[in-house]
PDB file of C-alpha atoms and ligand atoms in Angstrom:
ATOM      1  CA  MET A   1     -93.740 -24.013  -2.805  1.00  0.00           C
ATOM      2  CA  ASN A   2     -95.014 -25.581  -5.958  1.00  0.00           C
ATOM      3  CA  LEU A   3     -92.904 -27.793  -8.176  1.00  0.00           C
ATOM      4  CA  LYS A   4     -92.264 -25.247 -10.913  1.00  0.00           C
ATOM      5  CA  LYS A   5     -90.984 -22.692  -8.431  1.00  0.00           C
ATOM      6  CA  THR A   6     -88.792 -25.278  -6.734  1.00  0.00           C
ATOM      7  CA  ILE A   7     -87.240 -26.264 -10.076  1.00  0.00           C
ATOM      8  CA  LYS A   8     -86.642 -22.607 -10.952  1.00  0.00           C
ATOM      9  CA  LEU A   9     -84.989 -22.000  -7.608  1.00  0.00           C
ATOM     10  CA  LEU A  10     -82.797 -25.053  -7.952  1.00  0.00           C
ATOM     11  CA  ALA A  11     -81.765 -23.944 -11.391  1.00  0.00           C
ATOM     12  CA  ILE A  12     -80.761 -20.546 -10.037  1.00  0.00           C
ATOM     13  CA  ILE A  13     -78.774 -22.129  -7.191  1.00  0.00           C
ATOM     14  CA  GLY A  14     -77.183 -24.438  -9.760  1.00  0.00           C
ATOM     15  CA  LEU A  15     -75.996 -21.449 -11.761  1.00  0.00           C
ATOM     16  CA  PHE A  16     -74.264 -19.754  -8.873  1.00  0.00           C
ATOM     17  CA  VAL A  17     -72.895 -22.581  -6.723  1.00  0.00           C
ATOM     18  CA  PRO A  18     -70.198 -23.980  -9.062  1.00  0.00           C
ATOM     19  CA  ALA A  19     -68.782 -20.513  -9.661  1.00  0.00           C
ATOM     20  CA  ALA A  20     -68.503 -19.995  -5.885  1.00  0.00           C
ATOM     21  CA  GLN A  21     -66.720 -23.351  -5.215  1.00  0.00           C
ATOM     22  CA  PRO A  22     -63.124 -22.995  -4.135  1.00  0.00           C
ATOM     23  CA  ALA A  23     -60.550 -25.385  -5.647  1.00  0.00           C
ATOM     24  CA  ALA A  24     -60.459 -27.592  -2.498  1.00  0.00           C
ATOM     25  CA  GLY A  25     -64.196 -27.923  -2.649  1.00  0.00           C
ATOM     26  CA  GLN A  26     -63.968 -29.149  -6.235  1.00  0.00           C
ATOM     27  CA  ASP A  27     -61.512 -31.917  -5.139  1.00  0.00           C
ATOM     28  CA  LEU A  28     -63.840 -33.040  -2.404  1.00  0.00           C
ATOM     29  CA  LEU A  29     -66.710 -33.151  -4.866  1.00  0.00           C
ATOM     30  CA  ALA A  30     -64.594 -35.215  -7.251  1.00  0.00           C
ATOM     31  CA  ARG A  31     -63.771 -37.714  -4.482  1.00  0.00           C
ATOM     32  CA  GLN A  32     -67.395 -37.991  -3.487  1.00  0.00           C
ATOM     33  CA  ALA A  33     -68.644 -38.541  -6.992  1.00  0.00           C
ATOM     34  CA  PRO A  34     -68.116 -42.341  -7.134  1.00  0.00           C
ATOM     35  CA  VAL A  35     -69.956 -42.761  -3.829  1.00  0.00           C
ATOM     36  CA  ASP A  36     -72.795 -40.592  -5.127  1.00  0.00           C
ATOM     37  CA  ARG A  37     -73.005 -42.659  -8.284  1.00  0.00           C
ATOM     38  CA  ARG A  38     -73.283 -45.842  -6.206  1.00  0.00           C
ATOM     39  CA  MET A  39     -75.962 -44.286  -4.060  1.00  0.00           C
ATOM     40  CA  LYS A  40     -77.809 -43.236  -7.217  1.00  0.00           C
ATOM     41  CA  ALA A  41     -77.739 -46.780  -8.497  1.00  0.00           C
ATOM     42  CA  VAL A  42     -79.175 -48.095  -5.237  1.00  0.00           C
ATOM     43  CA  ASP A  43     -81.791 -45.355  -5.194  1.00  0.00           C
ATOM     44  CA  THR A  44     -82.860 -46.156  -8.725  1.00  0.00           C
ATOM     45  CA  VAL A  45     -83.550 -49.798  -7.826  1.00  0.00           C
ATOM     46  CA  ALA A  46     -85.406 -48.751  -4.682  1.00  0.00           C
ATOM     47  CA  LEU A  47     -87.322 -46.150  -6.679  1.00  0.00           C
ATOM     48  CA  LYS A  48     -88.222 -48.665  -9.371  1.00  0.00           C
ATOM     49  CA  ASN A  49     -89.527 -51.122  -6.760  1.00  0.00           C
ATOM     50  CA  LEU A  50     -91.518 -48.375  -5.157  1.00  0.00           C
ATOM     51  CA  ILE A  51     -93.007 -47.334  -8.520  1.00  0.00           C
ATOM     52  CA  ASP A  52     -93.775 -50.981  -9.369  1.00  0.00           C
ATOM     53  CA  LYS A  53     -95.565 -51.344  -6.026  1.00  0.00           C
ATOM     54  CA  GLU A  54     -97.554 -48.169  -6.497  1.00  0.00           C
ATOM     55  CA  ASN A  55     -98.455 -49.207 -10.050  1.00  0.00           C
ATOM     56  CA  LEU A  56     -99.857 -52.417  -8.659  1.00  0.00           C
ATOM     57  CA  GLN A  57    -101.826 -50.597  -5.969  1.00  0.00           C
ATOM     58  CA  SER A  58    -103.533 -48.370  -8.541  1.00  0.00           C
ATOM     59  CA  PRO A  59    -102.799 -49.949 -11.917  1.00  0.00           C
ATOM     60  CA  ALA A  60    -103.058 -47.790 -15.039  1.00  0.00           C
ATOM     61  CA  ALA A  61    -104.419 -44.829 -13.077  1.00  0.00           C
ATOM     62  CA  GLU A  62    -103.696 -42.617 -16.105  1.00  0.00           C
ATOM     63  CA  LEU A  63    -106.409 -44.444 -18.132  1.00  0.00           C
ATOM     64  CA  TYR A  64    -109.085 -45.071 -15.479  1.00  0.00           C
ATOM     65  CA  ASP A  65    -110.926 -42.467 -13.441  1.00  0.00           C
ATOM     66  CA  ASP A  66    -112.063 -44.800 -10.732  1.00  0.00           C
ATOM     67  CA  TRP A  67    -111.579 -48.124  -9.079  1.00  0.00           C
ATOM     68  CA  ASN A  68    -114.843 -50.007  -8.347  1.00  0.00           C
ATOM     69  CA  ASN A  69    -115.840 -53.523  -7.490  1.00  0.00           C
ATOM     70  CA  LYS A  70    -119.206 -53.162  -9.136  1.00  0.00           C
ATOM     71  CA  TYR A  71    -119.075 -53.035 -12.946  1.00  0.00           C
ATOM     72  CA  ALA A  72    -117.369 -55.696 -15.011  1.00  0.00           C
ATOM     73  CA  HIS A  73    -116.739 -53.033 -17.592  1.00  0.00           C
ATOM     74  CA  ARG A  74    -117.954 -49.559 -18.492  1.00  0.00           C
ATOM     75  CA  THR A  75    -116.905 -48.134 -21.832  1.00  0.00           C
ATOM     76  CA  THR A  76    -114.963 -44.904 -21.680  1.00  0.00           C
ATOM     77  CA  GLU A  77    -113.243 -43.050 -24.508  1.00  0.00           C
ATOM     78  CA  LEU A  78    -110.237 -44.822 -25.976  1.00  0.00           C
ATOM     79  CA  PRO A  79    -107.050 -42.882 -26.534  1.00  0.00           C
ATOM     80  CA  ASP A  80    -106.163 -42.341 -30.227  1.00  0.00           C
ATOM     81  CA  SER A  81    -103.108 -44.403 -29.639  1.00  0.00           C
ATOM     82  CA  PHE A  82    -101.659 -46.254 -26.671  1.00  0.00           C
ATOM     83  CA  ARG A  83     -98.756 -48.688 -26.323  1.00  0.00           C
ATOM     84  CA  ILE A  84     -99.547 -51.816 -24.350  1.00  0.00           C
ATOM     85  CA  ASN A  85     -96.528 -53.580 -22.892  1.00  0.00           C
ATOM     86  CA  LEU A  86     -97.007 -57.340 -23.157  1.00  0.00           C
ATOM     87  CA  ARG A  87     -93.788 -58.509 -21.545  1.00  0.00           C
ATOM     88  CA  HIS A  88     -93.845 -60.552 -18.359  1.00  0.00           C
ATOM     89  CA  PHE A  89     -97.031 -62.245 -19.404  1.00  0.00           C
ATOM     90  CA  CYS A  90     -98.276 -65.686 -18.564  1.00  0.00           C
ATOM     91  CA  MET A  91    -100.745 -67.579 -20.747  1.00  0.00           C
ATOM     92  CA  PRO A  92    -103.989 -67.813 -18.667  1.00  0.00           C
ATOM     93  CA  THR A  93    -104.339 -71.478 -19.636  1.00  0.00           C
ATOM     94  CA  THR A  94    -102.108 -74.086 -21.225  1.00  0.00           C
ATOM     95  CA  SER A  95    -104.865 -74.895 -23.691  1.00  0.00           C
ATOM     96  CA  ARG A  96    -104.044 -74.408 -27.395  1.00  0.00           C
ATOM     97  CA  VAL A  97    -107.655 -74.905 -28.494  1.00  0.00           C
ATOM     98  CA  ILE A  98    -109.864 -71.978 -29.414  1.00  0.00           C
ATOM     99  CA  THR A  99    -113.556 -72.913 -29.650  1.00  0.00           C
ATOM    100  CA  SER A 100    -114.938 -69.508 -30.507  1.00  0.00           C
ATOM    101  CA  ASN A 101    -113.421 -66.293 -31.880  1.00  0.00           C
ATOM    102  CA  PHE A 102    -113.881 -62.697 -31.002  1.00  0.00           C
ATOM    103  CA  GLY A 103    -116.437 -60.794 -33.104  1.00  0.00           C
ATOM    104  CA  SER A 104    -119.935 -61.315 -34.424  1.00  0.00           C
ATOM    105  CA  ARG A 105    -121.493 -64.641 -33.568  1.00  0.00           C
ATOM    106  CA  TRP A 106    -125.154 -65.611 -34.193  1.00  0.00           C
ATOM    107  CA  GLY A 107    -125.986 -61.945 -34.729  1.00  0.00           C
ATOM    108  CA  ARG A 108    -124.417 -60.893 -31.416  1.00  0.00           C
ATOM    109  CA  GLN A 109    -121.002 -59.575 -30.591  1.00  0.00           C
ATOM    110  CA  HIS A 110    -118.769 -62.071 -28.808  1.00  0.00           C
ATOM    111  CA  LYS A 111    -116.517 -59.916 -26.734  1.00  0.00           C
ATOM    112  CA  GLY A 112    -113.847 -62.468 -25.956  1.00  0.00           C
ATOM    113  CA  LEU A 113    -112.132 -65.631 -26.995  1.00  0.00           C
ATOM    114  CA  ASP A 114    -113.434 -69.020 -25.875  1.00  0.00           C
ATOM    115  CA  ILE A 115    -110.677 -71.458 -25.043  1.00  0.00           C
ATOM    116  CA  LYS A 116    -111.262 -75.104 -24.314  1.00  0.00           C
ATOM    117  CA  VAL A 117    -110.569 -76.060 -20.711  1.00  0.00           C
ATOM    118  CA  TYR A 118    -111.875 -78.858 -18.523  1.00  0.00           C
ATOM    119  CA  ILE A 119    -113.624 -78.364 -15.169  1.00  0.00           C
ATOM    120  CA  GLY A 120    -110.905 -77.886 -12.566  1.00  0.00           C
ATOM    121  CA  ASP A 121    -108.136 -76.842 -14.958  1.00  0.00           C
ATOM    122  CA  THR A 122    -105.764 -74.151 -13.615  1.00  0.00           C
ATOM    123  CA  ILE A 123    -106.461 -70.573 -14.740  1.00  0.00           C
ATOM    124  CA  ARG A 124    -103.720 -67.996 -14.245  1.00  0.00           C
ATOM    125  CA  ALA A 125    -103.410 -64.206 -14.211  1.00  0.00           C
ATOM    126  CA  ALA A 126    -102.192 -63.050 -17.670  1.00  0.00           C
ATOM    127  CA  PHE A 127    -100.133 -60.189 -16.157  1.00  0.00           C
ATOM    128  CA  ALA A 128     -99.370 -58.835 -12.719  1.00  0.00           C
ATOM    129  CA  GLY A 129    -102.232 -56.624 -11.541  1.00  0.00           C
ATOM    130  CA  LYS A 130    -104.989 -55.988  -9.025  1.00  0.00           C
ATOM    131  CA  VAL A 131    -108.209 -57.974  -8.826  1.00  0.00           C
ATOM    132  CA  ARG A 132    -111.129 -55.600  -9.364  1.00  0.00           C
ATOM    133  CA  ILE A 133    -114.046 -57.995  -9.439  1.00  0.00           C
ATOM    134  CA  VAL A 134    -114.878 -61.524  -8.192  1.00  0.00           C
ATOM    135  CA  ARG A 135    -118.541 -62.159  -8.876  1.00  0.00           C
ATOM    136  CA  TYR A 136    -121.240 -64.501 -10.138  1.00  0.00           C
ATOM    137  CA  GLU A 137    -123.518 -63.674 -13.023  1.00  0.00           C
ATOM    138  CA  GLY A 138    -125.909 -66.541 -13.745  1.00  0.00           C
ATOM    139  CA  GLY A 139    -127.117 -65.258 -17.114  1.00  0.00           C
ATOM    140  CA  GLY A 140    -123.679 -64.432 -18.455  1.00  0.00           C
ATOM    141  CA  TYR A 141    -120.119 -64.768 -17.259  1.00  0.00           C
ATOM    142  CA  GLY A 142    -120.992 -67.224 -14.489  1.00  0.00           C
ATOM    143  CA  LYS A 143    -118.256 -67.132 -11.853  1.00  0.00           C
ATOM    144  CA  TYR A 144    -115.860 -64.566 -13.222  1.00  0.00           C
ATOM    145  CA  ILE A 145    -112.830 -62.433 -12.319  1.00  0.00           C
ATOM    146  CA  VAL A 146    -111.715 -59.019 -13.601  1.00  0.00           C
ATOM    147  CA  ILE A 147    -108.097 -57.906 -13.140  1.00  0.00           C
ATOM    148  CA  ARG A 148    -106.657 -54.466 -13.976  1.00  0.00           C
ATOM    149  CA  HIS A 149    -103.018 -54.421 -15.097  1.00  0.00           C
ATOM    150  CA  PRO A 150    -100.365 -51.690 -15.024  1.00  0.00           C
ATOM    151  CA  ASN A 151    -100.016 -52.030 -18.839  1.00  0.00           C
ATOM    152  CA  GLY A 152    -103.517 -50.546 -19.215  1.00  0.00           C
ATOM    153  CA  LEU A 153    -105.464 -53.709 -19.993  1.00  0.00           C
ATOM    154  CA  GLU A 154    -108.157 -55.326 -17.975  1.00  0.00           C
ATOM    155  CA  THR A 155    -108.568 -59.068 -18.379  1.00  0.00           C
ATOM    156  CA  ILE A 156    -111.781 -60.994 -17.691  1.00  0.00           C
ATOM    157  CA  TYR A 157    -111.985 -64.732 -16.978  1.00  0.00           C
ATOM    158  CA  GLY A 158    -115.476 -66.233 -17.245  1.00  0.00           C
ATOM    159  CA  HIS A 159    -117.399 -69.494 -16.590  1.00  0.00           C
ATOM    160  CA  LEU A 160    -115.032 -70.570 -13.800  1.00  0.00           C
ATOM    161  CA  SER A 161    -115.913 -73.401 -11.447  1.00  0.00           C
ATOM    162  CA  LYS A 162    -113.981 -71.778  -8.580  1.00  0.00           C
ATOM    163  CA  GLN A 163    -112.547 -68.302  -7.872  1.00  0.00           C
ATOM    164  CA  LEU A 164    -109.372 -68.381  -5.795  1.00  0.00           C
ATOM    165  CA  VAL A 165    -108.671 -64.647  -5.372  1.00  0.00           C
ATOM    166  CA  GLU A 166    -110.383 -61.770  -3.599  1.00  0.00           C
ATOM    167  CA  GLU A 167    -111.320 -58.275  -4.756  1.00  0.00           C
ATOM    168  CA  ASP A 168    -108.573 -55.645  -4.251  1.00  0.00           C
ATOM    169  CA  GLN A 169    -105.911 -58.334  -4.008  1.00  0.00           C
ATOM    170  CA  THR A 170    -102.727 -57.844  -6.044  1.00  0.00           C
ATOM    171  CA  VAL A 171    -101.550 -60.832  -8.126  1.00  0.00           C
ATOM    172  CA  ARG A 172     -98.392 -61.748  -9.943  1.00  0.00           C
ATOM    173  CA  ALA A 173     -98.340 -62.789 -13.571  1.00  0.00           C
ATOM    174  CA  GLY A 174     -99.025 -66.486 -13.635  1.00  0.00           C
ATOM    175  CA  GLU A 175    -100.595 -66.602 -10.190  1.00  0.00           C
ATOM    176  CA  VAL A 176    -103.421 -69.175 -10.006  1.00  0.00           C
ATOM    177  CA  ILE A 177    -106.691 -67.157  -9.819  1.00  0.00           C
ATOM    178  CA  GLY A 178    -109.323 -69.818 -10.384  1.00  0.00           C
ATOM    179  CA  LEU A 179    -110.326 -73.102 -11.959  1.00  0.00           C
ATOM    180  CA  GLY A 180    -111.969 -73.702 -15.319  1.00  0.00           C
ATOM    181  CA  GLY A 181    -115.634 -74.509 -15.434  1.00  0.00           C
ATOM    182  CA  ASN A 182    -119.008 -74.293 -17.091  1.00  0.00           C
ATOM    183  CA  THR A 183    -120.919 -71.763 -14.964  1.00  0.00           C
ATOM    184  CA  GLY A 184    -123.244 -69.079 -16.316  1.00  0.00           C
ATOM    185  CA  ARG A 185    -124.334 -68.889 -19.939  1.00  0.00           C
ATOM    186  CA  SER A 186    -122.117 -71.616 -21.275  1.00  0.00           C
ATOM    187  CA  THR A 187    -122.449 -74.899 -23.049  1.00  0.00           C
ATOM    188  CA  GLY A 188    -119.515 -77.137 -22.326  1.00  0.00           C
ATOM    189  CA  SER A 189    -116.624 -76.177 -20.015  1.00  0.00           C
ATOM    190  CA  HIS A 190    -114.403 -73.441 -21.423  1.00  0.00           C
ATOM    191  CA  LEU A 191    -112.654 -70.237 -20.438  1.00  0.00           C
ATOM    192  CA  HIS A 192    -114.215 -67.049 -21.801  1.00  0.00           C
ATOM    193  CA  PHE A 193    -111.258 -64.664 -21.926  1.00  0.00           C
ATOM    194  CA  GLU A 194    -111.571 -60.903 -22.577  1.00  0.00           C
ATOM    195  CA  THR A 195    -108.991 -58.184 -22.935  1.00  0.00           C
ATOM    196  CA  ARG A 196    -110.299 -54.630 -22.533  1.00  0.00           C
ATOM    197  CA  LEU A 197    -108.801 -51.203 -22.774  1.00  0.00           C
ATOM    198  CA  CYS A 198    -110.826 -48.387 -21.150  1.00  0.00           C
ATOM    199  CA  GLY A 199    -113.740 -50.777 -20.933  1.00  0.00           C
ATOM    200  CA  VAL A 200    -113.715 -51.499 -24.692  1.00  0.00           C
ATOM    201  CA  ALA A 201    -113.259 -55.173 -25.596  1.00  0.00           C
ATOM    202  CA  LEU A 202    -110.294 -55.708 -27.920  1.00  0.00           C
ATOM    203  CA  ASN A 203    -109.640 -58.998 -29.683  1.00  0.00           C
ATOM    204  CA  PRO A 204    -107.441 -61.140 -27.363  1.00  0.00           C
ATOM    205  CA  ALA A 205    -105.919 -62.755 -30.444  1.00  0.00           C
ATOM    206  CA  ILE A 206    -104.120 -59.464 -31.056  1.00  0.00           C
ATOM    207  CA  PHE A 207    -102.084 -60.090 -27.918  1.00  0.00           C
ATOM    208  CA  PHE A 208    -102.147 -63.846 -27.247  1.00  0.00           C
ATOM    209  CA  ASP A 209    -101.371 -66.707 -29.542  1.00  0.00           C
ATOM    210  CA  PHE A 210    -102.958 -69.662 -27.689  1.00  0.00           C
ATOM    211  CA  ARG A 211    -101.996 -72.186 -30.328  1.00  0.00           C
ATOM    212  CA  ASN A 212     -98.325 -71.389 -29.835  1.00  0.00           C
ATOM    213  CA  GLN A 213     -98.728 -70.486 -26.148  1.00  0.00           C
ATOM    214  CA  ASP A 214     -96.999 -67.108 -26.584  1.00  0.00           C
ATOM    215  CA  ILE A 215     -97.588 -63.373 -26.864  1.00  0.00           C
ATOM    216  CA  THR A 216     -97.628 -61.963 -30.411  1.00  0.00           C
ATOM    217  CA  ALA A 217     -94.958 -59.296 -29.717  1.00  0.00           C
ATOM    218  CA  ASP A 218     -93.321 -57.534 -26.751  1.00  0.00           C
ATOM    219  CA  SER A 219     -95.786 -54.705 -27.048  1.00  0.00           C
ATOM    220  CA  TYR A 220     -98.841 -53.701 -29.057  1.00  0.00           C
ATOM    221  CA  LEU A 221     -99.409 -50.159 -30.262  1.00  0.00           C
ATOM    222  CA  PHE A 222    -103.161 -49.657 -30.171  1.00  0.00           C
ATOM    223  CA  ARG A 223    -104.296 -47.117 -32.774  1.00  0.00           C
ATOM    224  CA  ARG A 224    -107.980 -46.386 -33.196  1.00  0.00           C
ATOM    225  CA  ASN A 225    -107.797 -46.218 -36.947  1.00  0.00           C
ATOM    226  CA  GLY A 226    -105.713 -49.346 -37.441  1.00  0.00           C
ATOM    227  CA  TYR A 227    -107.412 -51.539 -34.842  1.00  0.00           C
ATOM    228  CA  GLU A 228    -110.294 -53.064 -36.855  1.00  0.00           C
ATOM    229  CA  HIS A 229    -108.017 -54.289 -39.600  1.00  0.00           C
ATOM    230  CA  GLU A 230    -105.471 -55.665 -37.129  1.00  0.00           C
ATOM    231  CA  SER A 231    -108.199 -57.500 -35.170  1.00  0.00           C
ATOM    232  CA  ALA A 232    -109.479 -59.205 -38.350  1.00  0.00           C
ATOM    233  CA  GLU A 233    -105.910 -60.096 -39.260  1.00  0.00           C
ATOM    234  CA  ALA A 234    -105.312 -61.576 -35.796  1.00  0.00           C
ATOM    235  CA  THR A 235    -108.330 -63.833 -36.133  1.00  0.00           C
ATOM    236  CA  ARG A 236    -107.249 -64.863 -39.644  1.00  0.00           C
ATOM    237  CA  LEU A 237    -103.760 -65.752 -38.359  1.00  0.00           C
ATOM    238  CA  ARG A 238    -104.516 -67.291 -35.000  1.00  0.00           C
ATOM    239  CA  GLY A 239    -108.242 -67.983 -34.816  1.00  0.00           C
ATOM    240  CA  LYS A 240    -108.495 -71.504 -36.141  1.00  0.00           C
ATOM    241  CA  VAL A 241    -111.402 -72.962 -34.300  1.00  0.00           C
ATOM    242  CA  GLY A 242    -111.184 -76.478 -33.020  1.00  0.00           C
ATOM    243  CA  ASN A 243    -114.588 -77.958 -32.316  1.00  0.00           C
ATOM    244  CA  GLY A 244    -113.621 -81.512 -31.577  1.00  0.00           C
ATOM    245  CA  GLY A 245    -110.558 -83.150 -33.015  1.00  0.00           C
ATOM    246  CA  TYR A 246    -108.403 -81.924 -30.160  1.00  0.00           C
ATOM    247  CA  THR A 247    -106.783 -83.986 -27.450  1.00  0.00           C
ATOM    248  CA  ARG A 248    -106.591 -83.556 -23.721  1.00  0.00           C
ATOM    249  CA  GLU A 249    -102.885 -82.937 -24.175  1.00  0.00           C
ATOM    250  CA  MET A 250    -103.579 -79.916 -26.405  1.00  0.00           C
ATOM    251  CA  VAL A 251    -105.756 -78.532 -23.603  1.00  0.00           C
ATOM    252  CA  GLN A 252    -103.727 -79.557 -20.563  1.00  0.00           C
ATOM    253  CA  GLY A 253    -100.157 -79.132 -21.806  1.00  0.00           C
ATOM    254  CA  THR A 254     -97.261 -77.681 -19.856  1.00  0.00           C
ATOM    255  CA  PRO A 255     -97.418 -73.914 -19.096  1.00  0.00           C
ATOM    256  CA  ALA A 256     -95.428 -71.516 -21.221  1.00  0.00           C
ATOM    257  CA  GLN A 257     -94.085 -68.418 -19.582  1.00  0.00           C
ATOM    258  CA  ASP A 258     -91.936 -65.423 -20.358  1.00  0.00           C
ATOM    259  CA  SER A 259     -88.599 -67.211 -20.049  1.00  0.00           C
ATOM    260  CA  GLY A 260     -86.412 -64.121 -20.517  1.00  0.00           C
ATOM    261  CA  GLU A 261     -84.522 -65.965 -23.223  1.00  0.00           C
ATOM    262  CA  ARG A 262     -82.587 -64.370 -26.112  1.00  0.00           C
ATOM    263  CA  MET A 263     -84.884 -63.039 -28.836  1.00  0.00           C
ATOM    264  CA  TYR A 264     -83.773 -62.148 -32.348  1.00  0.00           C
ATOM    265  CA  HIS A 265     -85.227 -59.989 -35.080  1.00  0.00           C
ATOM    266  CA  LYS A 266     -84.609 -60.642 -38.770  1.00  0.00           C
ATOM    267  CA  VAL A 267     -84.102 -57.308 -40.522  1.00  0.00           C
ATOM    268  CA  GLU A 268     -86.442 -56.672 -43.453  1.00  0.00           C
ATOM    269  CA  THR A 269     -86.015 -54.237 -46.325  1.00  0.00           C
ATOM    270  CA  GLY A 270     -86.636 -50.653 -45.325  1.00  0.00           C
ATOM    271  CA  GLU A 271     -86.350 -51.247 -41.587  1.00  0.00           C
ATOM    272  CA  THR A 272     -84.218 -49.050 -39.363  1.00  0.00           C
ATOM    273  CA  LEU A 273     -82.944 -49.487 -35.829  1.00  0.00           C
ATOM    274  CA  ALA A 274     -85.662 -47.063 -34.766  1.00  0.00           C
ATOM    275  CA  SER A 275     -88.485 -48.992 -36.465  1.00  0.00           C
ATOM    276  CA  ILE A 276     -87.183 -52.321 -35.085  1.00  0.00           C
ATOM    277  CA  ALA A 277     -86.934 -50.859 -31.539  1.00  0.00           C
ATOM    278  CA  GLU A 278     -90.468 -49.609 -31.900  1.00  0.00           C
ATOM    279  CA  LYS A 279     -91.778 -52.904 -33.181  1.00  0.00           C
ATOM    280  CA  ARG A 280     -90.101 -54.956 -30.485  1.00  0.00           C
ATOM    281  CA  GLY A 281     -90.882 -52.519 -27.661  1.00  0.00           C
ATOM    282  CA  VAL A 282     -87.250 -51.906 -26.672  1.00  0.00           C
ATOM    283  CA  THR A 283     -84.917 -48.903 -26.924  1.00  0.00           C
ATOM    284  CA  ILE A 284     -82.432 -48.346 -29.746  1.00  0.00           C
ATOM    285  CA  ALA A 285     -79.705 -48.129 -27.102  1.00  0.00           C
ATOM    286  CA  ARG A 286     -80.622 -51.646 -25.874  1.00  0.00           C
ATOM    287  CA  ILE A 287     -80.395 -53.158 -29.384  1.00  0.00           C
ATOM    288  CA  CYS A 288     -77.025 -51.426 -29.902  1.00  0.00           C
ATOM    289  CA  GLU A 289     -75.748 -52.742 -26.585  1.00  0.00           C
ATOM    290  CA  LEU A 290     -76.906 -56.337 -27.215  1.00  0.00           C
ATOM    291  CA  ASN A 291     -75.385 -56.408 -30.715  1.00  0.00           C
ATOM    292  CA  HIS A 292     -72.277 -54.371 -30.001  1.00  0.00           C
ATOM    293  CA  ILE A 293     -73.082 -51.884 -32.718  1.00  0.00           C
ATOM    294  CA  ARG A 294     -73.294 -48.108 -32.955  1.00  0.00           C
ATOM    295  CA  ARG A 295     -76.477 -46.155 -33.224  1.00  0.00           C
ATOM    296  CA  ASN A 296     -75.540 -45.113 -36.771  1.00  0.00           C
ATOM    297  CA  ALA A 297     -74.460 -48.586 -37.802  1.00  0.00           C
ATOM    298  CA  ARG A 298     -75.670 -49.761 -41.216  1.00  0.00           C
ATOM    299  CA  ILE A 299     -78.076 -52.709 -41.015  1.00  0.00           C
ATOM    300  CA  ARG A 300     -78.940 -54.906 -43.925  1.00  0.00           C
ATOM    301  CA  PRO A 301     -81.958 -57.024 -44.797  1.00  0.00           C
ATOM    302  CA  GLY A 302     -81.600 -60.559 -43.544  1.00  0.00           C
ATOM    303  CA  GLN A 303     -79.311 -59.580 -40.670  1.00  0.00           C
ATOM    304  CA  MET A 304     -80.245 -61.064 -37.325  1.00  0.00           C
ATOM    305  CA  LEU A 305     -80.371 -58.615 -34.439  1.00  0.00           C
ATOM    306  CA  ARG A 306     -80.748 -59.627 -30.841  1.00  0.00           C
ATOM    307  CA  TYR A 307     -83.366 -57.489 -29.060  1.00  0.00           C
ATOM    308  CA  SER A 308     -83.695 -59.187 -25.679  1.00  0.00           C
TER     309      SER A 308
HETATM  310 ZN1  LIG B   1    -117.256 -66.620 -24.774  1.00  0.00          ZN
END
C-alpha cells in the first residue's frame, strides 16, 4: 500500500475508533497516556540520532545527485534560495591571517580563501560530514581533501603536507583531517579553503570570520540575487589581507569552537520576533522560551534578547 493510501486509511480509522470506545476504554487510554508520552520522547531522541546518522552517511542528498570520489567539484544548478545552517562549526585552522581573498586575482578567479598556516599545522573539518575526496593534484590543489556536509556545503582544503582521513569516512566537526603545507601550485605554506554549494564556489568569508575565529551567524540564507553583493560585503568586512606583519601567535593560536554559550541579539528598529528568529536561525518559540516572553510580546529597539 502506498503512503497516501495508508494515511487515508488511518484517517478513516481515526474517525470511527473514538466514537466506538466504551467509557472504560477511555479511562484505560487516559492512564496509558503518560507512558505513551514518555515513549514518544525516547523515540524522538532515537529517531533524531538515526536521522543524524543517515544524514552523515549521505549528506545533503537533496542537493546532490551523486556521490563520487572523482571530481573535486562539478557545477550544478544552484537553488534560488537555500538556508545553510552554520552551527556546530569548527574553524579549520586557528590562524587569523588571510593572505589572499576570494574573487578575481591576476585576471583569474580565485575560488577560495588563502589562510596563512605553517607546514605541519593542524587542519580540522569545518563541520561534521563525509569525506568525498582525498587526492593529489600537482598543478593545483596539491594534497587536498573534499568533505560534504549535511548543511549542504562542501568544503575543500588544499596544499596540505599530509592527509589524515580516507575517502568515504565520516568526520566530526573539528576532527583533525590533515596538516598544513605547501604542495601543488602554491608559493609559501598556506591553507587554500573553499566553500561550495552545488559545486559553485561561494566566498568563505560569508560564513567564516578567521580574524575573530568565529562564524558570521548561526545560518546563512543563500539567495541567488543577493549573493554577489553579500560576497563583496564579506570581503570588505573580513578580508583584510596580511602579507607579512603577522606573528606566529596569530597563526597558531588556540582553537575556537562552538561553545554553546549564551548568545544575545540587540533589537534594532523595525525588527520583529519573526525577523530576529530568521536572522539567527532559531524558532520564534525558542526565543520566547529563553526570554520568558509571549509570542505577541512587544519588543523595543535596544532590547537584548537571548537566542541561544
Ligand atoms: Zn588559494
